[in-house]
Coordinates of C-alpha atoms in Angstrom, one line a residue:
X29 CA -86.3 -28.1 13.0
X30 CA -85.0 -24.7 14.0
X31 CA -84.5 -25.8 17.6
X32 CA -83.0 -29.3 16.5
X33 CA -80.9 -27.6 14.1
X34 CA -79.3 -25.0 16.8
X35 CA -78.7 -28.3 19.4
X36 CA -77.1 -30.2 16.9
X37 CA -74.6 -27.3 16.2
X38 CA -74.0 -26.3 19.3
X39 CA -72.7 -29.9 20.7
X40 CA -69.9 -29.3 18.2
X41 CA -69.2 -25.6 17.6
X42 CA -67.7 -25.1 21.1
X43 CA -64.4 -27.7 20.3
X44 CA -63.5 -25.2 17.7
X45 CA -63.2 -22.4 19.6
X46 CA -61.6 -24.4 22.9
X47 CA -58.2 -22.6 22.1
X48 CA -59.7 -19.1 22.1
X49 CA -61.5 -19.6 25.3
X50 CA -58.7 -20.7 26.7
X51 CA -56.6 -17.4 26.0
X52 CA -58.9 -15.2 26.6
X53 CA -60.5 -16.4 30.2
X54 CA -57.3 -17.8 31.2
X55 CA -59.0 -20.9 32.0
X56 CA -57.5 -23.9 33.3
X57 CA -57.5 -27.5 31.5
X58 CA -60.7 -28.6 34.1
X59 CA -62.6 -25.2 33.6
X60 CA -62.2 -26.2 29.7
X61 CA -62.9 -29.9 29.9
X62 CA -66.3 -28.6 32.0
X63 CA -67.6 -26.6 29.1
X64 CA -68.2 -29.3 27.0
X65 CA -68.9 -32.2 29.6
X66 CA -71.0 -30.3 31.4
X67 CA -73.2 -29.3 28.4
X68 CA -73.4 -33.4 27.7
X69 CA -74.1 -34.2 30.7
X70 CA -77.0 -31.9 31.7
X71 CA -78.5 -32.3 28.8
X72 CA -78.3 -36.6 28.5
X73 CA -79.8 -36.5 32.0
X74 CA -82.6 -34.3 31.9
X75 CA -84.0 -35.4 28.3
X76 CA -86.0 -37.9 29.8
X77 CA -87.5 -35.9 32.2
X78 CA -88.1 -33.5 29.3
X79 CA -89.7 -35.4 27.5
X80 CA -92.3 -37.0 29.8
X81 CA -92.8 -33.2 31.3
X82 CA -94.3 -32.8 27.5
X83 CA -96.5 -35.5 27.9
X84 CA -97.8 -33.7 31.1
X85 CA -97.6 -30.2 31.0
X86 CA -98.0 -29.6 27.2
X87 CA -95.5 -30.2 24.1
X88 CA -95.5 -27.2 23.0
X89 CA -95.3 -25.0 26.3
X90 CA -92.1 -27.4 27.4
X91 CA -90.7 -26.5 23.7
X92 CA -90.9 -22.7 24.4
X93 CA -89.7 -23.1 27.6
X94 CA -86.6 -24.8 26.4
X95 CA -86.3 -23.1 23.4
X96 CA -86.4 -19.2 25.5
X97 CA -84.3 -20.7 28.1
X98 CA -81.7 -22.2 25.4
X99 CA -81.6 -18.8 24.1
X100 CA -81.1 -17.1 27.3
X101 CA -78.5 -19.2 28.8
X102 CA -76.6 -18.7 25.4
X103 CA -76.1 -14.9 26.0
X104 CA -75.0 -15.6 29.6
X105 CA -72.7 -18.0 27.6
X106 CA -71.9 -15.3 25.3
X107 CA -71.3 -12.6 27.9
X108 CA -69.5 -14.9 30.3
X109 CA -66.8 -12.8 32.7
X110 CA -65.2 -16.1 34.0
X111 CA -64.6 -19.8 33.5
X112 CA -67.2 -20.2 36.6
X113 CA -69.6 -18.1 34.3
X114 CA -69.5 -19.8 31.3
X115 CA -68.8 -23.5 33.2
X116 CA -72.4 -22.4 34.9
X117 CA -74.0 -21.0 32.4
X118 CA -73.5 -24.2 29.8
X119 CA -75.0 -26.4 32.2
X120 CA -78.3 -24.0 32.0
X121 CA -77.7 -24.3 28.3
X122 CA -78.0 -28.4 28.5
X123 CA -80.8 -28.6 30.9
X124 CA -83.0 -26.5 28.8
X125 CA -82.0 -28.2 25.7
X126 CA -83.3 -31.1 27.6
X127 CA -86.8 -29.7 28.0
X128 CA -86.6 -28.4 24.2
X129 CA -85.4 -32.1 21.8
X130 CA -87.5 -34.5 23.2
X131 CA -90.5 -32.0 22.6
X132 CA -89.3 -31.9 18.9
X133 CA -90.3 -35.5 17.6
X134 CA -92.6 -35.9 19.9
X135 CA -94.6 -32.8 18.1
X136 CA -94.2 -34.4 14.8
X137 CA -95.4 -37.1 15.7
X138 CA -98.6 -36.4 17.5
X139 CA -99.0 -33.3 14.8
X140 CA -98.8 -35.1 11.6
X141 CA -100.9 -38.1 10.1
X142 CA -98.9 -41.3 9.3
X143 CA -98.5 -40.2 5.2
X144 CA -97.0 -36.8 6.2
X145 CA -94.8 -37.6 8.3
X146 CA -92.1 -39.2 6.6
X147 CA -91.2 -36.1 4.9
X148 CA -90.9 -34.3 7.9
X149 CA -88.3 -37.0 9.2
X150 CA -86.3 -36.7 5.9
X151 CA -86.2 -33.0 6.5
X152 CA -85.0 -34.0 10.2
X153 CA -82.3 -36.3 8.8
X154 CA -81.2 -33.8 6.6
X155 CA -81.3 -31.2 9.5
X156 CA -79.0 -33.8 11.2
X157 CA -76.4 -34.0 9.0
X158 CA -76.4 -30.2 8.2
X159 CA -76.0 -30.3 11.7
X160 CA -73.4 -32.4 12.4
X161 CA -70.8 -30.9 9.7
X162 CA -71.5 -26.9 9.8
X163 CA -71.4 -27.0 13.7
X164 CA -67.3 -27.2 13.2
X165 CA -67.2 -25.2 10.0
X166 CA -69.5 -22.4 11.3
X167 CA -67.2 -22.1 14.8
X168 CA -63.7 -21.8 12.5
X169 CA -65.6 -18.8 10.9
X170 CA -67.1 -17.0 13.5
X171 CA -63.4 -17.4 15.8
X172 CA -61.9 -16.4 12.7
X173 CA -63.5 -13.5 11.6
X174 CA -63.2 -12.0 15.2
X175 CA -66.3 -10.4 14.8
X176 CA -66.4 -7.0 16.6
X177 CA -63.8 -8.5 18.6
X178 CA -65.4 -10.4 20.4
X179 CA -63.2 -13.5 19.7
X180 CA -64.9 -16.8 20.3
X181 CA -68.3 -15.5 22.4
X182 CA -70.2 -15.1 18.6
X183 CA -70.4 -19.1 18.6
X184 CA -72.9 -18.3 21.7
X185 CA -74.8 -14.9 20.4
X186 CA -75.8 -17.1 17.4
X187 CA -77.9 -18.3 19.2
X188 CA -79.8 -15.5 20.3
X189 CA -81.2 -14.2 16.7
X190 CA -81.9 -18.1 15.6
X191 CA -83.7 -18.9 19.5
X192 CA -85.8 -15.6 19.2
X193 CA -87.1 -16.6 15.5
X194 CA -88.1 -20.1 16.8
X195 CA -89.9 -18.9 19.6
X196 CA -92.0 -16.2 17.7
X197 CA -92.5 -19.1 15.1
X198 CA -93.2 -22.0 17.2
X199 CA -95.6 -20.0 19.8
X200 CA -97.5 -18.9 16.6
X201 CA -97.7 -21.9 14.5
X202 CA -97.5 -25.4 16.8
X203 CA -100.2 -26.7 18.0
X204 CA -100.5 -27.8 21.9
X205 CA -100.4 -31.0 22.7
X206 CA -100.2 -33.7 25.9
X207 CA -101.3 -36.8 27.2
X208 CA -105.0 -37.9 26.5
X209 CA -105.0 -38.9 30.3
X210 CA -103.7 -37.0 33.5
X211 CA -100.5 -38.1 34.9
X212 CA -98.0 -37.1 37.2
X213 CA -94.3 -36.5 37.1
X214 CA -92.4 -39.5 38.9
X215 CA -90.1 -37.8 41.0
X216 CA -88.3 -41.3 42.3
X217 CA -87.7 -42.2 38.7
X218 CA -86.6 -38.6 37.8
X219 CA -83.8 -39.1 40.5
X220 CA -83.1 -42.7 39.6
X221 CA -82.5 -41.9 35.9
X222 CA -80.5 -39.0 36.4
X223 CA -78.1 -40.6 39.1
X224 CA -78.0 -44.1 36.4
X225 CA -76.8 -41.7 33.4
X226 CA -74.4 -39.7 35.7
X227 CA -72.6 -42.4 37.0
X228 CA -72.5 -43.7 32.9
X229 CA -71.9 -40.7 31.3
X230 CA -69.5 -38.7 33.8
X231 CA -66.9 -40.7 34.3
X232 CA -66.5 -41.7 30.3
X233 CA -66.5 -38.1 29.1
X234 CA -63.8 -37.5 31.9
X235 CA -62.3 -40.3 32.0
X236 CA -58.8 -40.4 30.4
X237 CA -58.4 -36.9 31.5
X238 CA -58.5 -37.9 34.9
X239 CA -56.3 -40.6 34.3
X240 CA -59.2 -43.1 34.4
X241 CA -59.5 -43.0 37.9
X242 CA -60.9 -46.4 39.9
X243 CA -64.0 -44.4 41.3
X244 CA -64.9 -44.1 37.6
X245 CA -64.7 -47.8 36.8
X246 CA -66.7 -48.4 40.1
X247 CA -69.3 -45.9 38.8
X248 CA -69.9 -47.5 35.7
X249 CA -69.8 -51.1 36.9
X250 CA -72.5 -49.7 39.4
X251 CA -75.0 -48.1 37.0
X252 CA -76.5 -50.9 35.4
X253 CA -77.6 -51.8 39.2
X254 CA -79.4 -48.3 39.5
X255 CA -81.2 -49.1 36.2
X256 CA -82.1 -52.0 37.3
X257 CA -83.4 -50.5 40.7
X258 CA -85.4 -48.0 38.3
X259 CA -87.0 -50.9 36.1
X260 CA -88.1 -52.5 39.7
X261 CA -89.6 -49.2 40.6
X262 CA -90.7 -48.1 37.0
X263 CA -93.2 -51.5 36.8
X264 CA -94.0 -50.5 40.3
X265 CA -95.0 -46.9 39.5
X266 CA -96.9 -48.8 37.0
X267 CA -99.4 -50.5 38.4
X268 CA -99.7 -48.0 41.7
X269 CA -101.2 -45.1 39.7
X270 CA -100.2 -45.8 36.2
X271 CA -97.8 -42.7 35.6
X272 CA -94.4 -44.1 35.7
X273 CA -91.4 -41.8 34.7
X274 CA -90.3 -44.2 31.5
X275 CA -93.2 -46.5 29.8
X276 CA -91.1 -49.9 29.8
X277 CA -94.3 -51.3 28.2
X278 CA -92.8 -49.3 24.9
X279 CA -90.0 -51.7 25.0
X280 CA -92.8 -54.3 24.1
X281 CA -93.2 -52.6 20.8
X282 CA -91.0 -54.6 18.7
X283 CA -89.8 -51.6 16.2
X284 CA -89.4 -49.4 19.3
X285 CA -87.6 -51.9 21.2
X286 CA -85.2 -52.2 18.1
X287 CA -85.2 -49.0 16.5
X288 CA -83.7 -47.7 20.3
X289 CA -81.1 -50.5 20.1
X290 CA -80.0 -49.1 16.4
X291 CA -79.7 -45.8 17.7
X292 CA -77.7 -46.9 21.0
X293 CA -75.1 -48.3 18.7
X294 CA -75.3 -45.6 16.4
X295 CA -74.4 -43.7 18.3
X296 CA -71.1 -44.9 19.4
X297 CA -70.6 -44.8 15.5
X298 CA -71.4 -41.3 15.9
X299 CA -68.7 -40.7 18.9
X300 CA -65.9 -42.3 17.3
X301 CA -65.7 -41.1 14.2
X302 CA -66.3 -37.1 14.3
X303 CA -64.0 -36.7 17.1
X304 CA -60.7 -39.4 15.7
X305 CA -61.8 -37.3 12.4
X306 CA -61.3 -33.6 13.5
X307 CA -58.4 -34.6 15.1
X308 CA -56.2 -36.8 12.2
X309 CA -57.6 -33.2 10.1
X310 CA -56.6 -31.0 12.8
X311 CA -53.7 -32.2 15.0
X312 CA -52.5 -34.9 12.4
X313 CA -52.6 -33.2 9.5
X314 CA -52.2 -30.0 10.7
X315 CA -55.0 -28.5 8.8
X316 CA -56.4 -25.0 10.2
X317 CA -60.0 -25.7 11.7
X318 CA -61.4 -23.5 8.7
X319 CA -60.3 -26.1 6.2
X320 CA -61.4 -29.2 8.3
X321 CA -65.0 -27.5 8.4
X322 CA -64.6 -27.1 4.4
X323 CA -63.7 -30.9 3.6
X324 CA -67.2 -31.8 5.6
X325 CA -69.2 -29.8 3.8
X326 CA -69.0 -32.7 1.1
X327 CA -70.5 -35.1 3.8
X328 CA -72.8 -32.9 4.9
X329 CA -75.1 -32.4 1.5
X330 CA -74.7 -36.2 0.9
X331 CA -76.7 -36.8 4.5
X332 CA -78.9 -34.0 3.3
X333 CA -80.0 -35.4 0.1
X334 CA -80.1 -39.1 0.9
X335 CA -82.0 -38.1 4.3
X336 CA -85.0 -36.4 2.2
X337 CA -85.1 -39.5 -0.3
X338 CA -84.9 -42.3 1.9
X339 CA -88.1 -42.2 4.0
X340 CA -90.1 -40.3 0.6
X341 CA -89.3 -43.2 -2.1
X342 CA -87.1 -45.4 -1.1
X343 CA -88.7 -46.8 2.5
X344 CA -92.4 -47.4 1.2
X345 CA -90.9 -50.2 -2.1
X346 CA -88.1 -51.6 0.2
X347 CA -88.8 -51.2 3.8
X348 CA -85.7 -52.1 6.3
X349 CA -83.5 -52.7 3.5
X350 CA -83.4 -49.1 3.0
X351 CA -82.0 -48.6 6.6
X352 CA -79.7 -51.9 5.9
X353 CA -78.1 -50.6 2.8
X354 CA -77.0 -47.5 4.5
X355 CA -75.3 -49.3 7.1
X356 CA -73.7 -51.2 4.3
X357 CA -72.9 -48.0 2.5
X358 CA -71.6 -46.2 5.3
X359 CA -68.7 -49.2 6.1
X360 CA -68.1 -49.0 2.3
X361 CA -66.9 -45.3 2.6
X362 CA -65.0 -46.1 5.5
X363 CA -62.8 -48.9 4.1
X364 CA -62.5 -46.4 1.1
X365 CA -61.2 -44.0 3.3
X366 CA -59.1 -46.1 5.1
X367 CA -57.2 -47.2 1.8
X368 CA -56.8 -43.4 1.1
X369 CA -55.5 -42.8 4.3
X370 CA -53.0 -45.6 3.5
X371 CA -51.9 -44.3 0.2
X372 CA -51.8 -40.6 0.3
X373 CA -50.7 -40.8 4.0
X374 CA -50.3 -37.2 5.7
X375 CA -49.9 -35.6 2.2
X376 CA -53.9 -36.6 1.4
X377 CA -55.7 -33.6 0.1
X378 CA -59.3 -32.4 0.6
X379 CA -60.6 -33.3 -2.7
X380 CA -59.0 -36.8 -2.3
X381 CA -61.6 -37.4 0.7
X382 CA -64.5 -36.1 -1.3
X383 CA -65.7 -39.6 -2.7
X384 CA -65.5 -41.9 1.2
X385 CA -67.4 -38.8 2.8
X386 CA -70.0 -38.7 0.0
X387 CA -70.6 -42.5 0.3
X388 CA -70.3 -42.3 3.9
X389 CA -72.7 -39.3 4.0
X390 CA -75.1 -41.1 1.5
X391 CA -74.9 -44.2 4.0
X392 CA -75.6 -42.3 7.0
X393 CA -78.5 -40.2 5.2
X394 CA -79.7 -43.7 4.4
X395 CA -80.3 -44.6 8.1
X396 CA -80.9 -41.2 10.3
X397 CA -83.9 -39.9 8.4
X398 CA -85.9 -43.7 8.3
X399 CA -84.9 -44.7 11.2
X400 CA -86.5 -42.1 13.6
X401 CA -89.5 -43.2 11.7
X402 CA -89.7 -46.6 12.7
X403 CA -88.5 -45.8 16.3
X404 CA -91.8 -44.0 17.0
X405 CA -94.2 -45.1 13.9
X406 CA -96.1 -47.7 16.3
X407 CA -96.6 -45.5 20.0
X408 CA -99.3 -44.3 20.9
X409 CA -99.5 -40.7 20.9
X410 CA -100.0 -39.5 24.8
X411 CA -96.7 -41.6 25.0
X412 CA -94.6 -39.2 22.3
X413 CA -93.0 -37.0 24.6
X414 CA -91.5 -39.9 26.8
X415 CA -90.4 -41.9 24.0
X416 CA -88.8 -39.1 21.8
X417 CA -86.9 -38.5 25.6
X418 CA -85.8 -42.2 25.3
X419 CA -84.7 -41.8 21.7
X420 CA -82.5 -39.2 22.3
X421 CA -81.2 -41.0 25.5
X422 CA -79.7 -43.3 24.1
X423 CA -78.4 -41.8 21.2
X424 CA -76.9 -39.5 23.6
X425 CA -75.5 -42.6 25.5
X426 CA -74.1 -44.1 22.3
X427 CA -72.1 -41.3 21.7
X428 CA -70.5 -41.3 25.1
X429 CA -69.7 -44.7 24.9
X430 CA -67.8 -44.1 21.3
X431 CA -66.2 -40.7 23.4
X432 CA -64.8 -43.4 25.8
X433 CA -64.3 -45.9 23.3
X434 CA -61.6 -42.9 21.7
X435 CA -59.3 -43.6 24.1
X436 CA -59.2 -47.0 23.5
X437 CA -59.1 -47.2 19.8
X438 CA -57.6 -44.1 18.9
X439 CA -55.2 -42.7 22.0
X440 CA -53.8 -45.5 23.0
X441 CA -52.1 -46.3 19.0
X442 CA -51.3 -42.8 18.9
X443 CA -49.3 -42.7 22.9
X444 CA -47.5 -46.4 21.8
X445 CA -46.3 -44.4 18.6
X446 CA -44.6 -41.6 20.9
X447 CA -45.1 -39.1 18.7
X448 CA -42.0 -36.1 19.1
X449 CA -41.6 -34.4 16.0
X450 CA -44.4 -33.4 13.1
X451 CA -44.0 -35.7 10.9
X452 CA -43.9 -38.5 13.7
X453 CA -47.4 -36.9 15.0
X454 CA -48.5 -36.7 11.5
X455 CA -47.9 -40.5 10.8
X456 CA -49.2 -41.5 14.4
X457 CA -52.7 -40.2 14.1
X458 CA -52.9 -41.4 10.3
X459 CA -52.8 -44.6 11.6
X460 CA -54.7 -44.6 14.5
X461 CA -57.2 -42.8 12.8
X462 CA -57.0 -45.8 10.2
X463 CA -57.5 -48.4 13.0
X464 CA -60.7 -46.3 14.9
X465 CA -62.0 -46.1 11.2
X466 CA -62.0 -50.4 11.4
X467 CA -63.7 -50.3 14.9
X468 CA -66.5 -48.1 13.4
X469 CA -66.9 -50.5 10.2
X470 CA -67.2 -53.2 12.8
X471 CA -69.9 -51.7 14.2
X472 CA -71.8 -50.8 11.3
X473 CA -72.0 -54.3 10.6
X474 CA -73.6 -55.3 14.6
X475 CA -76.0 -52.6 13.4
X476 CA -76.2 -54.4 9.9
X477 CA -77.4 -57.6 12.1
X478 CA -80.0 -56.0 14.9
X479 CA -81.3 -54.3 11.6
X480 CA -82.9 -57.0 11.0
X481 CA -85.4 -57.1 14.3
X482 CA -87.3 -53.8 12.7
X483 CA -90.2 -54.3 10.8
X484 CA -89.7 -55.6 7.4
X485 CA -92.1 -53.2 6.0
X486 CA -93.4 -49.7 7.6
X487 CA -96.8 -50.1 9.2
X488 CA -99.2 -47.2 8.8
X489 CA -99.3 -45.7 12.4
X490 CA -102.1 -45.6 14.5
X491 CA -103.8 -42.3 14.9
X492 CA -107.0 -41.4 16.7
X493 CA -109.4 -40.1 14.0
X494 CA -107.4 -37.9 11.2
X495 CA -107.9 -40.6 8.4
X496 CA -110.1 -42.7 9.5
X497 CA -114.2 -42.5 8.9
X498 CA -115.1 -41.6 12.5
X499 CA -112.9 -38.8 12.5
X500 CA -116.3 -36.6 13.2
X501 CA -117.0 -38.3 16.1
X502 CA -117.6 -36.3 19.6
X503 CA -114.5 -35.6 22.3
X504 CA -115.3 -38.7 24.6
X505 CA -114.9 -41.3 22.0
X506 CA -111.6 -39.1 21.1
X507 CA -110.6 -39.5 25.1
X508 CA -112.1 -43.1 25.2
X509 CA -109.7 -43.9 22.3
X510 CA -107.0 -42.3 23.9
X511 CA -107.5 -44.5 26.9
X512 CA -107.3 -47.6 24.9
X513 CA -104.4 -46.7 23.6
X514 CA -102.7 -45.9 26.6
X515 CA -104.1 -49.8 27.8
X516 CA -102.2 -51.1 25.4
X517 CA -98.9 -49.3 26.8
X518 CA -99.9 -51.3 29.6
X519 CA -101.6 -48.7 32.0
X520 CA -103.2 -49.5 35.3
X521 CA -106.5 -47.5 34.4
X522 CA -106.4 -47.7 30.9
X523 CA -109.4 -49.9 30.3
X524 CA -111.6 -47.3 32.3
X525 CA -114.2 -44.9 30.2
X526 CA -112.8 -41.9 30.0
X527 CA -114.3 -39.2 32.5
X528 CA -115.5 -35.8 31.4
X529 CA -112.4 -34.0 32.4
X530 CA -110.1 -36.7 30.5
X531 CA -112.3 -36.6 27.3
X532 CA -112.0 -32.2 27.5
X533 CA -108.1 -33.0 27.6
X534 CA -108.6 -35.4 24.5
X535 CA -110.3 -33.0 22.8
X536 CA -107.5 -30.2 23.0
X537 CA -104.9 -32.9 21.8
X538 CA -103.9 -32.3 18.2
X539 CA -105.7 -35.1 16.0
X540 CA -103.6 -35.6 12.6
X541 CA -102.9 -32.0 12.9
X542 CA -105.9 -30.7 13.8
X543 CA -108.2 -32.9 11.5
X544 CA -106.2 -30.5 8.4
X545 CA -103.3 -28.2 7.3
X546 CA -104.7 -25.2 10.0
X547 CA -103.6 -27.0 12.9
X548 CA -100.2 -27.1 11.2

């Protein structure tokens, strides 16, 4: 949670402080637009890779890897001498942010029986929307206070107590974990995925920047042809040696198969509406970035409280409703706030947005928290590492796609408005950010719809022996098991009796947290 926790605030603590890097390392607009693209980018193409490297080399040696890495590159952020410095050093922070979330589902999932873990996934969702509002609110403070004068670099040195923390805790209290069988990394696939979410990814975060350039339509038009040439090889890979980069048999797995297509669209929700929000706050409105971080802190708890309900009480009587009604709720705030935005126009206060944010928040807890349940409740468990890496894929490439989508629904009302004085600007971004608010309503209700392909009730998961009467049995029936999972993730070798050396590996693989609390 500590690791999640520092990612999710340190996608969004960086925009606050843009301004102040600016000034102080005289760096240009490109340098700048770098800092936060290049984070995104490193880190949505290596979180596959990271994840599947968990299944291989160990969960939790990939997670303090990323985790001391994360830290490190955040004090070369911290102490960075020069746009190059801190452009370089960012794209370090990415890539090992990469190695460290996937390993962070995929370790509650293998570590925790099927009645556990949906607590720990409301105290994810809750970690999520803490995340996602005090990320803003704690970069106004720190750039504000000035701490020792060090200006903005205190959003990076943060970092350092919080990674240190995690990595004492997490080498001392997780439990190691990999795949029940041996497999190798798929280099081909590696390079395949990375080049497909580059030429995605790349040129939508730069996009209207660079004046959306033709090579950057031609880019995107081309990637779904390398994804396809990765499927081709993936099933390839597949049936050569049975260690493919991406297990497309997960996509077999109904809830997996829609749970990923929630959190695609998701996250364009996501994209759209915390950037068109910090700006009508910000550039709109006017407001100092200290009192946009205030008004979210409303938002925030809601996400918090709903998140630890939803998957505790509400999930187990009503199943995908649960998720359902959030999506529901969430479009209610946002027509709530779209008639306030209407009424009070650029004279709206921050109480006045309490009650959409709450409902919104409340919505959103309703979904986050549940949802990364029912992605990963049915896959088997030498598989966790690769499909908490897809998870966060897409989520990842969601929120691009809303980044690009920005432009589209939000830019382009505000630049056909002309804005030239204040209270032109003011009434500009009110009403873009009143039409971007109706795009994201719209597609709360396509999620509303695929909603409906998750399972209608939560199954109870399948694990190896923590609850079940032959959980005393001896390592090679553990590793045999293992196997039989991995057959039915469709596995080349799967249906072959496990071997000494794969039944050893078995037996060091977490079972329901170590058959008690001690392994956790």
């Amino acid at each position: 949670m500590t690791a999640a926790f520092m990612d999710l605030v340190d996608v969004t603590i960086v925009n606050i402080a843009i301004p102040s890097i600016e000034r102080d390392l005289s760096a240009s607009f490109g340098a700048i637009q770098w800092v936060t693209a290049g984070y995104a980018l490193a880190f949505a193409a290596g979180l596959i890779t990271g994840g599947r490297l968990g299944d291989i080399y160990g969960r939790k040696r990939l997670f303090l890897v990323g985790i001391a890495g994360f830290t490190l590159a955040s004090a070369l952020c911290g102490f960075a001498a020069n746009p190059e410095m801190l452009v370089a050093s960012r794209l370090l922070q990415g890539g090992m942010a990469a190695l460290m979330v996937p390993q962070v589902l995929a370790i509650v999932h293998v570590t925790f029986p099927a009645h556990e873990r949906g607590k720990v996934f409301g105290l994810f969702g809750a970690i999520v929307g803490l995340g996602a509002v005090s990320g803003p609110l704690l970069g106004a403070l720190l750039t504000q206070w000035n701490l020792f004068g060090l200006e903005w670099r205190p959003i990076f040195l943060i970092n350092l107590p919080v990674g240190i923390a995690g990595l004492i805790l997490g080498r001392k209290y997780i439990t190691e974990s990999k795949a029940g069988q041996a497999l190798r990394l798929d280099l081909v696939g590696v390079a395949l995925v990375t080049l497909g979410l580059l030429m995605l990814i790349y040129p939508l975060t730069r996009g209207r920047e660079l004046g959306w350039p033709l090579w950057g339509h031609l880019c995107m038009l081309a990637s779904p042809l390398v994804f396809a040439a990765l499927v081709a090889y993936e099933r390839y890979k597949t049936r050569k040696d049975g260690s493919p980069l991406i297990e497309l048999s997960l996509f077999k797995v109904k809830s997996f198969a829609a749970g990923v297509a929630v959190q695609l669209t998701f996250g364009v929700v996501m994209g759209v509406f915390f950037l068109v929000w910090t700006l009508y706050m910000q550039t709109g409105l006017g407001w100092t970035p200290l009192r946009a971080g205030l008004t979210g802190v409303p938002f925030s708890i809601a996400v918090s409280v709903a998140a630890g309900i939803s998957v505790q009480k509400l999930v187990p009587r009503f199943g995908r409703k649960v998720l359902q009604t959030g999506a529901l709720t969430m479009a209610a705030g946002l027509l709530l706030y779209i008639w306030e935005a209407d009424r009070y126009g650029t004279g709206i206060h921050s109480w006045q947005m309490i009650l959409p944010l709450v409902v919104m928040g409340a919505g959103m807890g309703l979904i986050v928290a549940p949802l990364t349940d029912a992605v990963l409740s049915e896959v088997p468990r030498e598989h966790a590492g690769s499909a908490s890496g897809l998870i966060n894929t897409t989520q990842q490439m969601g929120t691009a796609l809303g980044l690009g989508l920005v432009s589209v629904v939000f830019f382009d009302t505000v630049d056909d408005a002309a804005p030239r004085t204040p209270a032109e600007v003011g009434g500009a971004f009110t009403e873009a950010f009143q039409g971007a608010l109706w795009w994201v309503a719209a597609v709360l209700g396509v999620i509303f719809l695929v909603m409906f392909a998750l399972p209608r009730r939560p199954k109870q998961h399948q694990e190896t022996a923590g609850l079940e009467p032959e959980a005393s049995a001896p390592a090679p029936a553990e590793g045999a098991e293992g196997e039989g999972a991995a057959g039915g993730a469709g596995d080349a070798g799967a249906t072959k009796v496990a071997t000494a050396a794969e039944s050893a590996e078995a037996d060091r693989e977490p079972v329901s947290a170590g058959r008690g609390s001690g392994g956790r």
